[in-house]
Amino acid sequence: MGRPSRRQVLRRAAGLTGAALLGSAVLSSAGTATAAVATSKRFDLADSSTEWFREIWLQDVRILQSFSFDNTNKHLYTAQLVQAGRHLPGEARTYTGTERETNGDLCITRLDWQGYIIGRMYLKGFGHGVSIAAEPSGNSAYLWTETAAVPDGNNVGYGTKIARFKFTNGAVLTPNSHLVTTYDPVPGSDHNTVAVDPVNSRLAVRHRLSGTWKINLYDLATFRSGTFTPLATITQPSVLTGVTFQGYTTFGQYLYTLDGTAYTYDSAGNRTSDSNTYLTSVDWNTGTVVQRSLSKAGESLFYREPEGLAIQIPDTSNPAAARLHIGLGSEESLTLTDKMASFYFKDVLV
């Protein structure tokens, strides 16, 4: 499918009119694992990838960080860090890209499944956007993201809690907005992010506690009510140690992760590296790595950085026809560096 031009995207986009909002609720509880995850098929990560969108524009021009599907309304939600120079309502000045990254300021874009922008909102002080989740509601959706960002040793803001809020076109939210419900499933943890299994109505929450990375799986409705009893807990597999973690999602019995870095180039624009993008599947019940496969999806893209995983259900009456989507960020050249987003999927279950 061809990508919309920048002019087409802007013509179809609605204006930003929201203002910062205040006040919120916090839910916090604790629990222990009490149930195994039912067996299911898994995606064959060695299967070839199919292109869905190649190089479409998002609201801001920084790299795609993550994405999630509203399969009911056929919407795609993406997360980016806010671009340098963006002046949001209520701000006294513009900020650099580095300042936005330190503060954890995110841009959320809503697109239709033709690749056109149909809404956007901004989140100030939420985090880095490594993973987000969409929960359909009526003709819109609630979004789950990290929130309450704290800068790490590299001055990059990452969330310390989880947030849920209704997507509101044009809004600018802060962590203490009355429109935001905040959850603290693992008190004292940092680098909190969230992913959704849209078929089985489950949430996965990745976090770091005392230097150890873990991913918990929850029933979505139970988590939403404020009871944080994991269905399963995985300590991040050692195969992911020392790599650049770029996203994750969950579907049935399996956790899926994405890691890798962007292509590198010399001063003449010649590529000096090959793909190091890997997909990994992990059994929720045992923590065992079931498959790890190199991905060359979108290998002809310039720059090409892996960014996010999500589950798409093209036909909600047939959830078995699920797709595991890989997000990729790219740019046109060494001098034309505004980032575009591409999406490729795998759909073979074994």
Short mmCIF file of C-alpha atoms in Angstrom, two decimals:
data_model
loop_
_atom_site.label_atom_id
_atom_site.label_comp_id
_atom_site.label_asym_id
_atom_site.label_seq_id
_atom_site.Cartn_x
_atom_site.Cartn_y
_atom_site.Cartn_z
CA MET A 1 0.00 0.00 0.00
CA GLY A 2 1.46 3.39 -0.97
CA ARG A 3 2.21 5.95 1.72
CA PRO A 4 0.25 9.22 1.96
CA SER A 5 2.20 12.35 1.14
CA ARG A 6 3.04 14.80 3.93
CA ARG A 7 0.51 17.21 2.40
CA GLN A 8 -2.24 14.57 2.38
CA VAL A 9 -1.53 13.72 6.00
CA LEU A 10 -1.62 17.32 7.13
CA ARG A 11 -4.80 18.03 5.20
CA ARG A 12 -6.61 15.18 6.91
CA ALA A 13 -5.25 15.92 10.37
CA ALA A 14 -7.31 17.78 12.96
CA GLY A 15 -5.88 20.74 14.85
CA LEU A 16 -4.24 20.67 18.28
CA THR A 17 -6.50 22.55 20.66
CA GLY A 18 -6.10 20.96 24.09
CA ALA A 19 -4.53 22.36 27.25
CA ALA A 20 -2.70 20.75 30.18
CA LEU A 21 -4.99 19.08 32.72
CA LEU A 22 -4.62 18.43 36.44
CA GLY A 23 -5.45 15.88 39.23
CA SER A 24 -5.47 11.98 39.15
CA ALA A 25 -6.13 8.71 40.99
CA VAL A 26 -3.50 6.11 41.96
CA LEU A 27 -4.18 2.39 42.39
CA SER A 28 -1.65 0.15 44.14
CA SER A 29 -1.92 -3.44 45.32
CA ALA A 30 0.24 -6.56 45.44
CA GLY A 31 -0.17 -10.22 44.59
CA THR A 32 1.61 -13.44 43.66
CA ALA A 33 1.30 -15.72 40.67
CA THR A 34 -1.61 -18.14 41.06
CA ALA A 35 -2.35 -19.50 37.59
CA ALA A 36 -0.63 -20.92 34.53
CA VAL A 37 -1.28 -19.55 31.04
CA ALA A 38 -3.33 -21.80 28.79
CA THR A 39 -1.45 -23.42 25.91
CA SER A 40 -1.72 -21.82 22.48
CA LYS A 41 -0.07 -21.67 19.09
CA ARG A 42 2.78 -19.24 18.51
CA PHE A 43 3.99 -17.10 15.63
CA ASP A 44 6.72 -18.63 13.48
CA LEU A 45 9.39 -15.95 13.72
CA ALA A 46 11.38 -17.46 10.86
CA ASP A 47 8.49 -16.93 8.46
CA SER A 48 8.93 -14.11 5.95
CA SER A 49 7.43 -10.70 6.77
CA THR A 50 4.73 -8.94 4.76
CA GLU A 51 4.73 -5.17 4.25
CA TRP A 52 1.69 -3.30 5.58
CA PHE A 53 2.83 0.35 5.40
CA ARG A 54 6.15 1.59 4.10
CA GLU A 55 7.37 5.00 5.27
CA ILE A 56 4.29 6.87 6.41
CA TRP A 57 4.46 10.13 8.34
CA LEU A 58 3.45 10.49 11.97
CA GLN A 59 2.49 13.70 13.79
CA ASP A 60 6.04 14.58 14.87
CA VAL A 61 9.28 13.90 13.00
CA ARG A 62 11.20 11.93 15.64
CA ILE A 63 11.63 8.17 15.51
CA LEU A 64 8.71 5.84 16.14
CA GLN A 65 9.04 4.39 19.65
CA SER A 66 6.10 1.98 19.81
CA PHE A 67 2.55 1.36 18.61
CA SER A 68 -0.66 -0.52 19.34
CA PHE A 69 -3.80 -1.46 17.42
CA ASP A 70 -7.43 -0.70 18.21
CA ASN A 71 -8.72 -3.68 16.25
CA THR A 72 -12.38 -2.84 16.91
CA ASN A 73 -12.28 0.63 15.34
CA LYS A 74 -9.38 -0.12 12.99
CA HIS A 75 -7.11 2.55 14.41
CA LEU A 76 -3.35 2.54 14.88
CA TYR A 77 -1.79 4.44 17.79
CA THR A 78 1.90 5.36 17.77
CA ALA A 79 4.25 6.92 20.32
CA GLN A 80 7.20 9.24 19.66
CA LEU A 81 9.20 11.66 21.74
CA VAL A 82 8.06 15.23 21.13
CA GLN A 83 10.13 16.95 18.46
CA ALA A 84 12.40 19.90 19.15
CA GLY A 85 10.71 23.29 18.82
CA ARG A 86 7.17 22.01 19.35
CA HIS A 87 5.28 24.66 21.36
CA LEU A 88 2.45 23.06 23.28
CA PRO A 89 -0.49 24.91 24.88
CA GLY A 90 0.41 26.33 28.29
CA GLU A 91 4.17 26.27 27.70
CA ALA A 92 6.13 29.48 28.13
CA ARG A 93 8.75 28.50 25.56
CA THR A 94 9.82 25.78 23.17
CA TYR A 95 12.11 22.95 24.25
CA THR A 96 14.97 21.06 22.65
CA GLY A 97 14.72 17.41 21.74
CA THR A 98 17.11 16.59 24.57
CA GLU A 99 14.91 18.41 27.09
CA ARG A 100 11.85 16.50 25.83
CA GLU A 101 13.72 13.21 26.19
CA THR A 102 14.84 14.00 29.73
CA ASN A 103 11.34 15.00 30.78
CA GLY A 104 9.70 12.02 29.05
CA ASP A 105 7.40 14.02 26.76
CA LEU A 106 5.53 11.89 24.24
CA CYS A 107 3.47 12.50 21.11
CA ILE A 108 0.64 10.03 20.45
CA THR A 109 -0.64 9.83 16.87
CA ARG A 110 -3.86 8.10 15.89
CA LEU A 111 -4.05 6.84 12.30
CA ASP A 112 -6.67 4.96 10.32
CA TRP A 113 -5.76 1.71 8.59
CA GLN A 114 -5.11 3.57 5.34
CA GLY A 115 -2.20 5.35 7.04
CA TYR A 116 -3.79 8.79 7.46
CA ILE A 117 -3.45 10.82 10.66
CA ILE A 118 -6.86 11.26 12.33
CA GLY A 119 -5.78 12.62 15.71
CA ARG A 120 -2.98 13.37 18.11
CA MET A 121 -2.33 14.17 21.74
CA TYR A 122 0.70 14.95 23.89
CA LEU A 123 1.86 13.46 27.20
CA LYS A 124 4.26 15.53 29.32
CA GLY A 125 6.41 13.71 31.86
CA PHE A 126 5.24 10.19 30.97
CA GLY A 127 8.37 8.40 29.74
CA HIS A 128 10.25 7.07 26.74
CA GLY A 129 7.41 5.21 25.01
CA VAL A 130 9.13 1.83 24.60
CA SER A 131 5.71 0.13 24.53
CA ILE A 132 2.06 1.26 24.64
CA ALA A 133 -1.30 -0.53 24.60
CA ALA A 134 -4.73 0.32 23.21
CA GLU A 135 -7.98 -0.84 24.83
CA PRO A 136 -10.99 -0.19 22.53
CA SER A 137 -13.94 1.70 24.04
CA GLY A 138 -16.89 2.71 21.86
CA ASN A 139 -15.59 4.49 18.78
CA SER A 140 -12.31 5.40 20.52
CA ALA A 141 -9.90 3.73 22.94
CA TYR A 142 -8.24 3.96 26.31
CA LEU A 143 -4.47 4.00 26.08
CA TRP A 144 -2.06 2.40 28.51
CA THR A 145 1.41 3.93 28.80
CA GLU A 146 4.19 4.44 31.29
CA THR A 147 3.99 7.59 33.42
CA ALA A 148 5.70 9.54 36.24
CA ALA A 149 8.98 9.66 34.32
CA VAL A 150 12.30 9.87 36.15
CA PRO A 151 15.56 10.52 34.25
CA ASP A 152 18.12 7.71 34.29
CA GLY A 153 21.90 8.08 34.35
CA ASN A 154 21.83 9.19 30.72
CA ASN A 155 19.20 11.86 31.41
CA VAL A 156 16.52 9.89 29.56
CA GLY A 157 13.12 9.91 31.27
CA TYR A 158 11.48 6.51 31.87
CA GLY A 159 8.17 5.79 33.58
CA THR A 160 7.94 4.52 37.14
CA LYS A 161 4.21 3.69 37.00
CA ILE A 162 1.52 2.75 34.48
CA ALA A 163 -1.18 5.14 33.21
CA ARG A 164 -4.58 4.62 31.59
CA PHE A 165 -6.51 7.44 29.89
CA LYS A 166 -9.07 7.95 27.13
CA PHE A 167 -7.59 9.13 23.85
CA THR A 168 -8.70 12.74 23.45
CA ASN A 169 -7.76 14.44 20.21
CA GLY A 170 -5.77 17.61 20.83
CA ALA A 171 -5.31 17.10 24.57
CA VAL A 172 -2.06 17.72 26.46
CA LEU A 173 -1.90 15.56 29.59
CA THR A 174 0.40 15.57 32.58
CA PRO A 175 0.81 12.61 34.98
CA ASN A 176 -1.45 14.26 37.58
CA SER A 177 -4.29 14.95 35.13
CA HIS A 178 -7.75 14.05 36.41
CA LEU A 179 -8.21 12.16 33.14
CA VAL A 180 -5.36 9.79 34.01
CA THR A 181 -5.66 6.75 36.28
CA THR A 182 -2.25 5.71 37.61
CA TYR A 183 -1.32 2.16 38.59
CA ASP A 184 1.68 1.05 40.64
CA PRO A 185 1.83 -2.74 40.20
CA VAL A 186 5.47 -3.10 41.31
CA PRO A 187 6.27 -0.33 43.82
CA GLY A 188 9.86 0.86 43.65
CA SER A 189 10.40 -0.32 40.07
CA ASP A 190 11.42 1.82 37.12
CA HIS A 191 11.37 1.58 33.30
CA ASN A 192 7.70 0.51 33.48
CA THR A 193 6.02 -0.17 30.13
CA VAL A 194 2.91 -2.04 29.00
CA ALA A 195 1.69 -4.20 26.11
CA VAL A 196 -1.68 -5.81 25.36
CA ASP A 197 -2.94 -9.19 24.16
CA PRO A 198 -6.15 -8.05 22.41
CA VAL A 199 -7.54 -11.56 21.95
CA ASN A 200 -7.11 -12.84 25.50
CA SER A 201 -7.59 -9.44 27.22
CA ARG A 202 -4.27 -9.48 29.05
CA LEU A 203 -1.66 -6.88 29.87
CA ALA A 204 2.09 -7.43 30.05
CA VAL A 205 4.13 -5.02 32.18
CA ARG A 206 7.91 -4.88 31.82
CA HIS A 207 9.85 -3.25 34.63
CA ARG A 208 13.21 -3.15 36.39
CA LEU A 209 13.50 -3.75 40.12
CA SER A 210 16.82 -3.83 41.99
CA GLY A 211 18.64 -4.08 38.67
CA THR A 212 16.64 -7.10 37.40
CA TRP A 213 14.33 -6.92 34.39
CA LYS A 214 11.03 -8.77 34.72
CA ILE A 215 7.81 -8.99 32.72
CA ASN A 216 4.50 -9.75 34.44
CA LEU A 217 1.34 -10.92 32.70
CA TYR A 218 -2.04 -9.84 34.09
CA ASP A 219 -5.70 -10.25 33.30
CA LEU A 220 -6.63 -6.83 31.91
CA ALA A 221 -9.91 -6.37 33.78
CA THR A 222 -8.36 -7.48 37.08
CA PHE A 223 -5.42 -5.14 36.63
CA ARG A 224 -7.74 -2.28 35.69
CA SER A 225 -9.62 -2.79 38.96
CA GLY A 226 -6.39 -2.31 40.92
CA THR A 227 -5.59 -5.92 41.84
CA PHE A 228 -2.12 -6.83 40.60
CA THR A 229 -1.94 -10.62 40.76
CA PRO A 230 0.21 -11.86 37.87
CA LEU A 231 -0.87 -14.83 35.80
CA ALA A 232 2.83 -15.34 35.10
CA THR A 233 6.16 -13.65 35.74
CA ILE A 234 9.25 -13.95 33.56
CA THR A 235 12.75 -12.84 34.37
CA GLN A 236 14.04 -11.37 31.12
CA PRO A 237 16.03 -14.09 29.31
CA SER A 238 19.81 -13.78 29.29
CA VAL A 239 19.80 -13.78 25.48
CA LEU A 240 18.47 -10.21 25.74
CA THR A 241 21.35 -9.07 27.95
CA GLY A 242 23.64 -6.59 26.21
CA VAL A 243 21.31 -5.96 23.26
CA THR A 244 19.24 -2.86 22.53
CA PHE A 245 15.71 -3.73 23.66
CA GLN A 246 13.16 -2.18 21.29
CA GLY A 247 9.74 -3.49 22.24
CA TYR A 248 7.53 -6.42 23.16
CA THR A 249 4.02 -7.78 23.01
CA THR A 250 2.07 -10.82 24.16
CA PHE A 251 -0.29 -13.28 22.49
CA GLY A 252 -1.62 -16.40 24.17
CA GLN A 253 1.08 -18.49 25.80
CA TYR A 254 3.97 -16.44 24.46
CA LEU A 255 5.82 -13.21 25.03
CA TYR A 256 7.48 -11.68 21.97
CA THR A 257 10.41 -9.26 22.13
CA LEU A 258 12.26 -7.10 19.60
CA ASP A 259 15.87 -5.97 19.81
CA GLY A 260 18.45 -4.39 17.53
CA THR A 261 19.87 -1.09 16.33
CA ALA A 262 19.73 1.11 13.25
CA TYR A 263 21.94 0.65 10.22
CA THR A 264 25.18 2.64 10.30
CA TYR A 265 26.63 4.61 7.38
CA ASP A 266 29.90 6.23 6.37
CA SER A 267 30.17 9.91 5.46
CA ALA A 268 29.30 9.13 1.83
CA GLY A 269 26.05 7.45 2.82
CA ASN A 270 27.22 3.88 2.24
CA ARG A 271 25.80 1.32 4.65
CA THR A 272 28.44 -0.13 6.98
CA SER A 273 26.30 -2.63 8.92
CA ASP A 274 23.75 -5.38 8.32
CA SER A 275 20.52 -6.09 10.15
CA ASN A 276 20.91 -7.07 13.79
CA THR A 277 17.14 -7.01 14.39
CA TYR A 278 15.97 -10.08 16.27
CA LEU A 279 12.56 -11.37 17.29
CA THR A 280 12.36 -13.70 20.29
CA SER A 281 9.47 -15.74 21.65
CA VAL A 282 9.33 -16.84 25.29
CA ASP A 283 6.95 -19.28 26.96
CA TRP A 284 5.08 -17.51 29.76
CA ASN A 285 4.77 -20.74 31.74
CA THR A 286 8.45 -21.65 31.84
CA GLY A 287 10.40 -18.54 30.85
CA THR A 288 12.07 -20.64 28.15
CA VAL A 289 13.18 -19.01 24.91
CA VAL A 290 11.31 -20.96 22.23
CA GLN A 291 12.60 -19.22 19.11
CA ARG A 292 14.96 -16.39 18.23
CA SER A 293 15.16 -15.26 14.61
CA LEU A 294 16.92 -12.54 12.64
CA SER A 295 14.48 -10.21 10.89
CA LYS A 296 15.25 -8.58 7.56
CA ALA A 297 11.84 -6.97 7.23
CA GLY A 298 12.17 -3.66 5.41
CA GLU A 299 15.86 -4.30 4.81
CA SER A 300 15.98 -1.80 1.91
CA LEU A 301 14.93 1.11 4.14
CA PHE A 302 17.52 3.83 4.72
CA TYR A 303 18.59 4.01 8.37
CA ARG A 304 16.01 1.36 9.53
CA GLU A 305 15.70 1.11 13.31
CA PRO A 306 13.45 -1.55 14.92
CA GLU A 307 10.78 0.12 17.07
CA GLY A 308 7.95 -1.79 18.71
CA LEU A 309 5.78 -4.89 18.41
CA ALA A 310 1.98 -5.20 18.48
CA ILE A 311 -0.83 -7.62 17.63
CA GLN A 312 -3.26 -6.76 14.86
CA ILE A 313 -6.57 -8.60 14.33
CA PRO A 314 -7.74 -7.55 10.83
CA ASP A 315 -11.09 -9.33 11.28
CA THR A 316 -12.31 -9.39 14.88
CA SER A 317 -14.72 -12.23 14.04
CA ASN A 318 -11.66 -14.37 13.29
CA PRO A 319 -9.09 -13.77 16.05
CA ALA A 320 -7.08 -16.80 14.92
CA ALA A 321 -6.00 -14.73 11.89
CA ALA A 322 -3.74 -12.58 14.05
CA ARG A 323 -0.68 -10.69 12.89
CA LEU A 324 2.51 -9.95 14.77
CA HIS A 325 3.58 -6.49 13.60
CA ILE A 326 7.12 -5.11 13.65
CA GLY A 327 7.59 -1.33 13.63
CA LEU A 328 10.57 0.26 11.86
CA GLY A 329 11.75 3.86 11.80
CA SER A 330 13.67 5.24 8.83
CA GLU A 331 14.81 8.44 7.14
CA GLU A 332 15.43 9.46 3.54
CA SER A 333 19.18 10.17 3.73
CA LEU A 334 21.97 11.42 5.97
CA THR A 335 20.76 14.99 5.37
CA LEU A 336 16.98 14.39 5.23
CA THR A 337 16.53 13.01 8.73
CA ASP A 338 12.82 13.47 9.49
CA LYS A 339 11.71 10.02 10.58
CA MET A 340 9.04 7.91 8.90
CA ALA A 341 7.39 4.72 10.13
CA SER A 342 6.98 1.34 8.44
CA PHE A 343 5.10 -1.75 9.56
CA TYR A 344 5.64 -5.40 8.60
CA PHE A 345 3.86 -8.47 9.93
CA LYS A 346 4.10 -12.22 10.39
CA ASP A 347 0.92 -14.31 10.46
CA VAL A 348 1.92 -17.98 10.42
CA LEU A 349 0.99 -19.74 13.67
CA VAL A 350 2.52 -23.10 14.55
#
